[in-house]
């Protein structure tokens, strides 16, 4: 069976750097940080009091009051980003569109945490006296698949529809699923990506208890500093990135613009620890290797790696070990960058966000930077002869970009995109 080619025809984003793709990409190229003191709740008693929140997002501009009762914040972000991506692609207006062959796969690592927190909190305070009294929308607001459901209903897309949950690898897994379904001929197009909104007491407190978050409260904008010796944990982010993946002939037949082509995807498991990456990066290496094999590529074909690069002491080192082991001498010819230094860690949405950055790098031949690295702030376990694209974006030919996402539970997923050529 000959596999079909899959291209990217639409992009949408609601992020800590901007509320659309253009604003987000311009901020990323400029090396801007999305970190600031938390506004979603009073964090003054938390170890971490800052995050990369979405800014200037007014839900009432996008949804009526009745609809808002049904939507957790993570789903709001996902739906709006999907609307942008679908509009950008022109898919919904395509003539003779077979909606039975258009799907939606939007991932979340956590889902409606704020909704769960509110409902469980209300019962904890009032339940003993009043008995159980839950919002009828509690469950359908909270569950991690529901953004996909809302998007499919809005457009009447009847193709494959579900969510993916694999912690911080979730939206890379969603992209790989969408890619495979289309190239196997099971769908003509799939709206895919991720959404997350966990910057609330349970999210921040939970990660604080694991000592996973940076506590650089005196300087939020410089707190996410991947590959620097002074890194002390990740900065939580929120938002959504959504891509429209489409079978090539379907896209060409309707005259769609094409950003890039999806070349391959690879997955693996560390099978090592609940939260820590394998210290030698074995799972990360296997995911990248599997993606290259899937794409029919050699390591030397890759120009840019958007690394998982969370700014944690262990994770950054293990990923670099994996890259050096797999890419060998070519590792020194690559550009590497962690855009989490600007957006923070969007958890289940992070893979899609970084895939979007990888697409734009391929489209414009610009590698976004890893910000917040100071001269001399070097970790003896990291090879600084590698090009980490520190502090400034770099212009270079980017024919092939590889994007990594790793999640608690040892989940690893890698996506490869390349310049489109007929």
Coordinates of C-alpha atoms in Angstrom, one line a residue:
X1 CA 0.0 0.0 0.0
X2 CA 1.4 3.4 -1.0
X3 CA 1.2 5.9 1.8
X4 CA -0.3 9.3 1.1
X5 CA 1.6 12.5 1.7
X6 CA 0.5 14.8 4.4
X7 CA 0.9 18.6 4.4
X8 CA 0.0 21.4 6.9
X9 CA -2.5 23.9 5.5
X10 CA -3.6 25.9 8.6
X11 CA -2.3 27.1 11.9
X12 CA -3.8 28.6 15.0
X13 CA -2.5 29.7 18.4
X14 CA -3.5 31.2 21.7
X15 CA -0.2 31.5 23.7
X16 CA 1.6 33.4 26.4
X17 CA 3.3 35.3 23.6
X18 CA 0.2 36.3 21.6
X19 CA -3.3 35.4 20.8
X20 CA -2.7 34.4 17.2
X21 CA 0.1 32.8 15.1
X22 CA 1.5 36.1 13.8
X23 CA 1.9 37.7 17.2
X24 CA 3.3 34.5 18.8
X25 CA 5.8 34.0 16.0
X26 CA 7.0 37.6 16.0
X27 CA 7.5 37.5 19.8
X28 CA 9.4 34.2 19.5
X29 CA 11.7 35.6 16.8
X30 CA 12.3 38.6 19.0
X31 CA 13.2 36.5 22.0
X32 CA 10.4 37.8 24.3
X33 CA 9.4 36.0 27.5
X34 CA 5.8 35.3 28.3
X35 CA 6.5 34.9 32.1
X36 CA 4.9 37.3 34.6
X37 CA 3.3 37.1 38.1
X38 CA 0.3 34.9 38.2
X39 CA -3.1 36.6 37.8
X40 CA -5.5 33.6 37.7
X41 CA -5.4 33.3 41.5
X42 CA -3.7 34.7 44.5
X43 CA -0.3 32.9 44.5
X44 CA 1.4 34.9 47.2
X45 CA 1.7 31.9 49.5
X46 CA 3.0 29.5 46.9
X47 CA 6.6 28.7 46.3
X48 CA 6.2 29.7 42.7
X49 CA 4.3 32.9 42.1
X50 CA 4.7 33.4 38.4
X51 CA 3.9 31.6 35.1
X52 CA 3.5 32.1 31.4
X53 CA -0.2 32.9 31.2
X54 CA -2.2 33.8 28.1
X55 CA -2.8 37.6 28.2
X56 CA -5.7 39.7 27.0
X57 CA -8.0 36.7 26.3
X58 CA -11.6 37.6 26.9
X59 CA -13.8 34.5 26.6
X60 CA -16.9 36.7 26.0
X61 CA -15.4 37.8 22.7
X62 CA -15.6 34.2 21.5
X63 CA -18.5 32.5 23.2
X64 CA -22.0 33.4 24.4
X65 CA -22.9 33.0 28.1
X66 CA -24.7 29.7 27.5
X67 CA -21.8 28.2 25.7
X68 CA -19.3 29.4 28.4
X69 CA -21.2 27.4 31.0
X70 CA -20.0 24.3 29.1
X71 CA -16.4 25.2 28.6
X72 CA -13.3 24.9 30.9
X73 CA -10.6 27.4 30.1
X74 CA -8.5 24.8 28.4
X75 CA -11.3 24.0 25.9
X76 CA -11.9 27.7 25.3
X77 CA -8.2 28.0 24.2
X78 CA -8.4 24.9 22.1
X79 CA -11.6 25.9 20.3
X80 CA -10.4 29.4 19.5
X81 CA -7.0 28.1 18.2
X82 CA -8.9 25.6 16.1
X83 CA -11.1 28.3 14.6
X84 CA -8.0 30.2 13.6
X85 CA -6.4 27.2 12.0
X86 CA -9.6 26.2 10.1
X87 CA -10.1 29.7 8.9
X88 CA -6.4 29.9 7.9
X89 CA -6.7 26.7 5.9
X90 CA -10.0 27.6 4.2
X91 CA -11.0 24.0 4.7
X92 CA -14.5 24.7 6.0
X93 CA -15.4 26.6 2.8
X94 CA -14.0 24.1 0.4
X95 CA -16.4 23.0 -2.3
X96 CA -17.7 19.5 -2.1
X97 CA -15.9 18.9 1.3
X98 CA -16.7 15.4 2.6
X99 CA -17.1 16.1 6.3
X100 CA -17.2 12.4 7.0
X101 CA -13.5 12.4 6.2
X102 CA -12.5 15.4 8.3
X103 CA -11.5 14.6 11.8
X104 CA -10.4 16.3 15.0
X105 CA -7.7 15.1 17.4
X106 CA -6.9 17.7 20.1
X107 CA -4.9 16.6 23.1
X108 CA -4.6 17.7 26.7
X109 CA -2.3 16.3 29.3
X110 CA -4.5 17.3 32.2
X111 CA -7.7 18.8 30.8
X112 CA -10.2 20.7 32.9
X113 CA -8.2 21.0 36.1
X114 CA -9.8 24.3 37.1
X115 CA -13.3 22.9 36.7
X116 CA -12.3 19.8 38.8
X117 CA -10.8 22.1 41.5
X118 CA -13.8 24.3 41.7
X119 CA -16.3 21.4 41.9
X120 CA -14.3 19.3 44.3
X121 CA -13.6 22.4 46.4
X122 CA -17.2 23.3 46.7
X123 CA -18.1 19.8 47.9
X124 CA -15.2 19.8 50.4
X125 CA -16.5 23.0 52.0
X126 CA -20.3 22.5 51.7
X127 CA -20.8 18.8 51.0
X128 CA -21.2 17.5 54.6
X129 CA -24.0 20.0 55.2
X130 CA -25.7 20.3 51.9
X131 CA -25.0 16.9 50.4
X132 CA -23.6 16.4 46.8
X133 CA -24.5 19.3 44.6
X134 CA -22.5 19.3 41.4
X135 CA -22.8 21.4 38.2
X136 CA -24.4 19.2 35.5
X137 CA -21.6 20.3 33.2
X138 CA -18.9 19.2 35.6
X139 CA -17.9 16.0 33.9
X140 CA -18.2 17.2 30.3
X141 CA -16.3 20.4 31.1
X142 CA -13.5 18.5 32.8
X143 CA -12.6 15.6 30.6
X144 CA -9.5 15.8 28.4
X145 CA -11.2 14.8 25.2
X146 CA -13.9 17.4 25.2
X147 CA -12.2 20.1 23.2
X148 CA -12.2 17.7 20.2
X149 CA -15.9 17.1 20.7
X150 CA -16.8 20.8 20.7
X151 CA -14.7 21.5 17.6
X152 CA -16.2 18.6 15.6
X153 CA -19.7 19.7 16.5
X154 CA -19.0 23.3 15.6
X155 CA -18.0 22.4 12.1
X156 CA -20.0 19.1 11.7
X157 CA -16.8 17.2 11.0
X158 CA -17.7 13.5 11.3
X159 CA -14.3 11.9 10.9
X160 CA -12.0 10.4 13.6
X161 CA -12.6 12.3 16.8
X162 CA -10.9 11.9 20.1
X163 CA -8.3 13.3 22.6
X164 CA -4.9 12.0 23.4
X165 CA -3.4 11.9 26.9
X166 CA 0.3 11.2 27.3
X167 CA 1.3 14.0 29.7
X168 CA 3.6 16.5 28.0
X169 CA 3.9 14.3 24.9
X170 CA 0.2 14.4 24.3
X171 CA -0.1 16.8 21.4
X172 CA 2.9 15.3 19.6
X173 CA 1.1 12.0 19.9
X174 CA -2.0 13.7 18.5
X175 CA -0.1 15.0 15.6
X176 CA 1.4 11.5 14.9
X177 CA -2.0 9.9 15.1
X178 CA -3.5 12.5 12.6
X179 CA -0.5 12.0 10.3
X180 CA -0.9 8.2 10.3
X181 CA -4.7 8.3 9.8
X182 CA -4.4 10.6 6.8
X183 CA -1.5 8.8 5.1
X184 CA -3.3 5.5 5.6
X185 CA -6.3 6.9 3.7
X186 CA -8.6 7.0 6.7
X187 CA -9.2 10.7 6.5
X188 CA -8.7 13.6 4.1
X189 CA -7.9 16.2 6.8
X190 CA -7.6 16.3 10.6
X191 CA -7.6 19.4 12.9
X192 CA -5.0 18.5 15.5
X193 CA -3.0 19.9 18.3
X194 CA -3.3 20.5 22.0
X195 CA -4.7 22.7 24.7
X196 CA -4.0 23.2 28.4
X197 CA -4.9 25.6 31.2
X198 CA -3.5 24.4 34.5
X199 CA -2.2 27.6 36.1
X200 CA -4.4 27.3 39.1
X201 CA -3.7 26.3 42.8
X202 CA -3.9 22.5 42.2
X203 CA -1.6 22.7 39.2
X204 CA 1.0 25.1 40.6
X205 CA 0.8 23.5 44.1
X206 CA 1.1 20.0 42.7
X207 CA 4.2 20.8 40.6
X208 CA 5.7 22.8 43.5
X209 CA 5.4 19.7 45.8
X210 CA 7.5 17.8 43.2
X211 CA 10.1 20.6 43.2
X212 CA 9.6 20.7 39.4
X213 CA 8.9 24.5 39.0
X214 CA 11.4 27.3 39.0
X215 CA 11.0 29.5 42.1
X216 CA 12.8 32.6 40.7
X217 CA 10.0 34.9 41.9
X218 CA 12.3 37.9 41.7
X219 CA 12.8 37.6 38.0
X220 CA 10.0 35.7 36.2
X221 CA 11.0 36.7 32.7
X222 CA 14.4 35.1 33.1
X223 CA 13.3 32.0 35.1
X224 CA 13.1 29.6 32.2
X225 CA 16.7 29.1 31.2
X226 CA 17.3 25.8 29.5
X227 CA 20.8 24.5 29.3
X228 CA 22.1 27.1 31.8
X229 CA 23.8 25.9 35.0
X230 CA 21.5 28.1 37.1
X231 CA 18.3 26.5 35.8
X232 CA 16.0 25.5 38.7
X233 CA 12.9 24.0 37.1
X234 CA 10.3 24.7 34.4
X235 CA 7.9 27.6 34.1
X236 CA 4.3 26.6 33.7
X237 CA 2.6 27.9 30.5
X238 CA -0.9 27.6 29.1
X239 CA -2.7 28.0 25.8
X240 CA -3.3 26.1 22.6
X241 CA -1.7 25.4 19.2
X242 CA -3.7 23.7 16.4
X243 CA -2.6 22.6 13.0
X244 CA -4.7 21.5 10.0
X245 CA -3.1 18.3 8.5
X246 CA -4.3 17.4 5.1
X247 CA -3.7 14.8 2.4
X248 CA -1.6 16.4 -0.3
X249 CA -3.9 15.8 -3.3
X250 CA -6.9 17.0 -1.4
X251 CA -5.1 20.2 -0.5
X252 CA -3.8 20.7 -4.1
X253 CA -7.3 20.1 -5.5
X254 CA -8.8 23.0 -3.6
X255 CA -5.8 25.3 -4.1
X256 CA -4.8 25.4 -0.4
X257 CA -1.6 27.1 0.7
X258 CA 0.9 24.7 2.2
X259 CA 3.2 25.6 5.0
X260 CA 5.2 22.5 5.2
X261 CA 5.0 18.7 4.9
X262 CA 4.9 16.2 7.7
X263 CA 7.7 13.8 7.1
X264 CA 7.5 11.3 10.0
X265 CA 6.8 10.6 13.6
X266 CA 8.4 8.4 16.2
X267 CA 7.4 7.2 19.7
X268 CA 9.0 5.3 22.6
X269 CA 8.9 4.7 26.3
X270 CA 11.7 5.3 28.8
X271 CA 10.3 2.5 31.0
X272 CA 12.5 4.0 33.7
X273 CA 10.8 6.4 36.2
X274 CA 7.4 8.1 36.9
X275 CA 8.7 11.6 36.3
X276 CA 12.4 11.6 35.5
X277 CA 13.8 11.1 32.0
X278 CA 16.3 8.3 31.5
X279 CA 19.7 9.7 32.5
X280 CA 21.3 8.6 29.3
X281 CA 18.4 9.8 27.1
X282 CA 17.7 6.3 25.8
X283 CA 14.0 6.8 25.3
X284 CA 14.5 10.2 23.7
X285 CA 17.1 8.8 21.3
X286 CA 14.8 5.9 20.3
X287 CA 11.9 8.3 19.6
X288 CA 14.1 10.5 17.4
X289 CA 15.6 7.4 15.7
X290 CA 12.1 6.0 15.0
X291 CA 10.9 9.3 13.6
X292 CA 13.9 9.5 11.2
X293 CA 13.3 5.9 10.0
X294 CA 9.6 6.7 9.5
X295 CA 10.6 9.7 7.4
X296 CA 13.2 7.7 5.4
X297 CA 15.8 10.2 6.6
X298 CA 19.3 10.1 7.9
X299 CA 20.4 12.2 10.9
X300 CA 22.4 14.4 8.5
X301 CA 19.2 15.5 6.9
X302 CA 18.0 17.5 10.0
X303 CA 18.8 21.2 10.2
X304 CA 17.0 22.2 13.4
X305 CA 15.8 20.5 16.5
X306 CA 13.1 22.2 18.7
X307 CA 14.1 20.3 21.9
X308 CA 11.8 19.5 24.8
X309 CA 14.3 21.5 26.9
X310 CA 12.2 22.3 30.0
X311 CA 14.9 24.0 32.0
X312 CA 15.1 21.2 34.6
X313 CA 18.5 20.0 35.9
X314 CA 18.2 16.4 34.8
X315 CA 16.0 16.6 31.7
X316 CA 18.1 19.1 29.7
X317 CA 21.3 16.9 30.2
X318 CA 19.6 13.7 29.1
X319 CA 18.1 15.1 26.0
X320 CA 21.5 16.5 24.9
X321 CA 23.1 13.1 25.5
X322 CA 20.5 11.6 23.3
X323 CA 21.1 14.1 20.5
X324 CA 24.9 13.7 20.6
X325 CA 24.6 9.9 20.6
X326 CA 22.2 9.8 17.7
X327 CA 23.5 12.6 15.5
X328 CA 27.2 12.2 16.2
X329 CA 29.3 14.8 14.4
X330 CA 26.3 16.3 12.7
X331 CA 25.0 17.4 16.1
X332 CA 27.5 20.3 15.8
X333 CA 26.1 21.4 12.5
X334 CA 22.5 21.6 13.8
X335 CA 20.7 24.5 15.4
X336 CA 19.0 23.6 18.6
X337 CA 16.6 25.7 20.6
X338 CA 14.1 25.5 23.4
X339 CA 11.2 27.8 22.8
X340 CA 10.0 26.9 26.3
X341 CA 12.4 29.6 27.5
X342 CA 9.8 32.0 26.1
X343 CA 6.4 30.3 26.2
X344 CA 7.0 28.3 29.4
X345 CA 5.9 24.6 29.4
X346 CA 2.4 24.2 28.0
X347 CA 2.2 20.7 29.3
X348 CA -0.1 18.7 27.0
X349 CA -0.2 21.5 24.4
X350 CA 3.6 21.9 24.3
X351 CA 4.2 19.5 21.4
X352 CA 1.8 21.2 19.1
X353 CA 3.2 24.7 20.1
X354 CA 6.7 23.6 19.3
X355 CA 5.6 21.8 16.1
X356 CA 4.1 25.1 15.0
X357 CA 7.4 26.9 15.7
X358 CA 9.2 24.1 13.7
X359 CA 6.8 24.7 10.8
X360 CA 7.5 28.4 10.8
X361 CA 11.2 27.8 11.0
X362 CA 11.0 25.6 7.9
X363 CA 8.7 28.2 6.2
X364 CA 10.8 31.2 6.9
X365 CA 14.3 29.8 7.4
X366 CA 14.6 31.3 10.9
X367 CA 15.5 29.4 14.1
X368 CA 13.8 30.9 17.2
X369 CA 16.2 31.4 20.2
X370 CA 16.8 29.8 23.5
X371 CA 16.7 32.9 25.7
X372 CA 18.0 33.7 29.2
X373 CA 21.5 32.2 28.8
X374 CA 24.1 34.4 30.5
X375 CA 27.8 34.3 29.6
X376 CA 29.6 31.9 31.8
X377 CA 26.5 30.3 33.2
X378 CA 27.6 26.9 31.9
X379 CA 26.8 23.4 33.1
X380 CA 29.8 21.0 33.0
X381 CA 27.5 18.2 31.8
X382 CA 26.4 20.1 28.7
X383 CA 28.5 20.5 25.6
X384 CA 28.5 24.2 24.7
X385 CA 30.1 23.5 21.4
X386 CA 26.6 22.7 20.2
X387 CA 24.6 25.6 18.7
X388 CA 21.8 26.2 21.2
X389 CA 20.8 29.4 19.4
X390 CA 21.2 31.3 22.6
X391 CA 19.4 34.7 23.0
X392 CA 19.0 35.6 19.4
X393 CA 17.1 34.1 16.5
X394 CA 19.4 32.9 13.6
X395 CA 18.8 32.9 9.9
X396 CA 19.7 29.6 8.2
X397 CA 18.3 27.2 5.6
X398 CA 15.9 24.9 7.5
X399 CA 14.8 22.2 5.2
X400 CA 14.0 19.7 7.9
X401 CA 13.0 20.4 11.5
X402 CA 12.6 17.8 14.3
X403 CA 10.5 18.5 17.4
X404 CA 10.7 16.5 20.6
X405 CA 8.1 16.2 23.4
X406 CA 8.5 14.0 26.5
X407 CA 6.0 13.3 29.3
X408 CA 5.7 12.0 32.8
X409 CA 5.4 8.2 32.7
X410 CA 8.3 8.0 30.2
X411 CA 6.3 8.9 27.1
X412 CA 8.4 10.2 24.2
X413 CA 7.1 11.5 20.8
X414 CA 9.0 13.1 18.0
X415 CA 7.6 14.9 14.9
X416 CA 9.5 15.8 11.8
X417 CA 8.4 18.4 9.3
X418 CA 10.1 19.5 6.0
X419 CA 9.9 22.0 3.3
X420 CA 7.1 21.1 0.8
X421 CA 8.1 20.3 -2.7
X422 CA 5.8 18.7 -5.3

